[in-house]
Amino acid sequence: MGTVEELKMKMEEDEISELMKKELQQSLSEELKGLIEPTLRQSILEGLDKLRMAEFKASLVQRTKKRMEEKLERMIEQTLDSITPQDISGALMSALDRSVEEIKKLLEGTTK
């Protein structure tokens, strides 16, 4: 009967060994979790901060672009409003004078 008792003792040892293994695994798992979670949490928070900063910068660029477009529109409107009929007629006369001069040069070149 010694073999049955030895077999029972071996089974008890195996059970104890298995329980110890499970406890050790659980303990290690909890320790690793305790080490990894804060680092992971910190990484996630840093990532969110970077994302928020990028969104803020994009928003700032968009607002600045819109303000610049509005300012440019106002400047164009002011410039157009400040043009007088005399300015237009003066520009047309100047363009006409240049065209007449060009035509004269062309005609002189063909008569030579």
Short mmCIF file of C-alpha atoms in Angstrom, two decimals:
data_model
loop_
_atom_site.label_atom_id
_atom_site.label_comp_id
_atom_site.label_asym_id
_atom_site.label_seq_id
_atom_site.Cartn_x
_atom_site.Cartn_y
_atom_site.Cartn_z
CA MET A 1 0.00 0.00 0.00
CA GLY A 2 2.98 2.24 0.09
CA THR A 3 2.55 3.04 -3.56
CA VAL A 4 -1.01 4.32 -3.08
CA GLU A 5 0.15 6.56 -0.26
CA GLU A 6 3.10 7.72 -2.36
CA LEU A 7 0.72 8.38 -5.23
CA LYS A 8 -1.56 10.43 -2.92
CA MET A 9 1.41 12.39 -1.61
CA LYS A 10 2.64 13.00 -5.16
CA MET A 11 -0.84 14.26 -6.16
CA GLU A 12 -0.95 16.54 -3.11
CA GLU A 13 2.53 17.85 -3.96
CA ASP A 14 1.43 18.45 -7.55
CA GLU A 15 -1.71 20.29 -6.36
CA ILE A 16 0.34 22.39 -3.96
CA SER A 17 2.87 23.08 -6.68
CA GLU A 18 0.08 24.07 -9.10
CA LEU A 19 -1.51 26.37 -6.50
CA MET A 20 1.85 27.99 -5.76
CA LYS A 21 2.41 28.47 -9.50
CA LYS A 22 -0.99 30.13 -9.90
CA GLU A 23 -0.39 32.39 -6.89
CA LEU A 24 3.02 33.36 -8.23
CA GLN A 25 1.61 34.07 -11.69
CA GLN A 26 -1.19 36.16 -10.20
CA SER A 27 1.26 38.04 -8.00
CA LEU A 28 3.58 38.71 -10.94
CA SER A 29 0.65 39.70 -13.11
CA GLU A 30 -0.50 42.22 -10.50
CA GLU A 31 3.03 43.60 -10.11
CA LEU A 32 3.45 43.96 -13.86
CA LYS A 33 0.05 45.57 -14.10
CA GLY A 34 1.09 48.00 -11.38
CA LEU A 35 4.24 48.85 -13.32
CA ILE A 36 2.69 49.03 -16.78
CA GLU A 37 -0.56 50.86 -16.02
CA PRO A 38 1.01 54.15 -14.80
CA THR A 39 3.40 54.21 -17.77
CA LEU A 40 0.60 53.42 -20.19
CA ARG A 41 -1.64 56.00 -18.57
CA GLN A 42 1.11 58.62 -18.79
CA SER A 43 1.71 57.80 -22.46
CA ILE A 44 -1.99 58.11 -23.22
CA LEU A 45 -2.19 61.45 -21.39
CA GLU A 46 0.85 62.76 -23.27
CA GLY A 47 -0.67 61.61 -26.56
CA LEU A 48 -3.92 63.39 -25.73
CA ASP A 49 -2.01 66.56 -24.84
CA LYS A 50 -0.19 66.44 -28.18
CA LEU A 51 -3.47 65.88 -29.99
CA ARG A 52 -5.09 68.82 -28.19
CA MET A 53 -2.09 71.02 -29.01
CA ALA A 54 -2.25 70.01 -32.68
CA GLU A 55 -6.00 70.76 -32.76
CA PHE A 56 -5.36 74.13 -31.11
CA LYS A 57 -2.66 74.99 -33.63
CA ALA A 58 -4.90 73.97 -36.54
CA SER A 59 -7.71 76.10 -35.12
CA LEU A 60 -5.34 79.03 -34.64
CA VAL A 61 -4.07 78.74 -38.22
CA GLN A 62 -7.66 78.57 -39.51
CA ARG A 63 -8.71 81.64 -37.52
CA THR A 64 -5.61 83.57 -38.62
CA LYS A 65 -6.21 82.61 -42.25
CA LYS A 66 -9.82 83.79 -42.02
CA ARG A 67 -8.80 87.12 -40.44
CA MET A 68 -6.17 87.66 -43.12
CA GLU A 69 -8.69 86.91 -45.89
CA GLU A 70 -11.17 89.36 -44.35
CA LYS A 71 -8.47 92.01 -44.03
CA LEU A 72 -7.40 91.47 -47.65
CA GLU A 73 -11.02 91.77 -48.81
CA ARG A 74 -11.39 95.06 -46.90
CA MET A 75 -8.14 96.37 -48.42
CA ILE A 76 -9.31 95.46 -51.93
CA GLU A 77 -12.69 97.10 -51.33
CA GLN A 78 -11.01 100.26 -49.98
CA THR A 79 -8.68 100.37 -52.96
CA LEU A 80 -11.52 99.90 -55.42
CA ASP A 81 -13.59 102.52 -53.60
CA SER A 82 -10.72 105.01 -53.77
CA ILE A 83 -10.34 104.74 -57.56
CA THR A 84 -11.89 107.79 -59.19
CA PRO A 85 -13.12 108.22 -62.76
CA GLN A 86 -10.12 110.51 -63.30
CA ASP A 87 -7.80 107.64 -62.31
CA ILE A 88 -9.48 105.39 -64.84
CA SER A 89 -9.43 107.93 -67.64
CA GLY A 90 -5.80 108.76 -66.84
CA ALA A 91 -4.84 105.09 -67.01
CA LEU A 92 -6.74 104.68 -70.28
CA MET A 93 -5.07 107.75 -71.78
CA SER A 94 -1.65 106.49 -70.71
CA ALA A 95 -2.34 103.06 -72.23
CA LEU A 96 -3.61 104.73 -75.40
CA ASP A 97 -0.47 106.90 -75.61
CA ARG A 98 1.74 103.80 -75.27
CA SER A 99 -0.26 102.01 -77.95
CA VAL A 100 0.06 105.00 -80.31
CA GLU A 101 3.82 105.08 -79.73
CA GLU A 102 4.09 101.35 -80.46
CA ILE A 103 2.06 101.74 -83.65
CA LYS A 104 4.29 104.66 -84.75
CA LYS A 105 7.41 102.53 -84.17
CA LEU A 106 5.92 99.68 -86.16
CA LEU A 107 4.95 101.97 -89.01
CA GLU A 108 8.41 103.58 -89.06
CA GLY A 109 9.96 100.13 -89.25
CA THR A 110 7.88 99.15 -92.28
CA THR A 111 8.57 102.39 -94.22
CA LYS A 112 12.36 102.06 -94.00
#
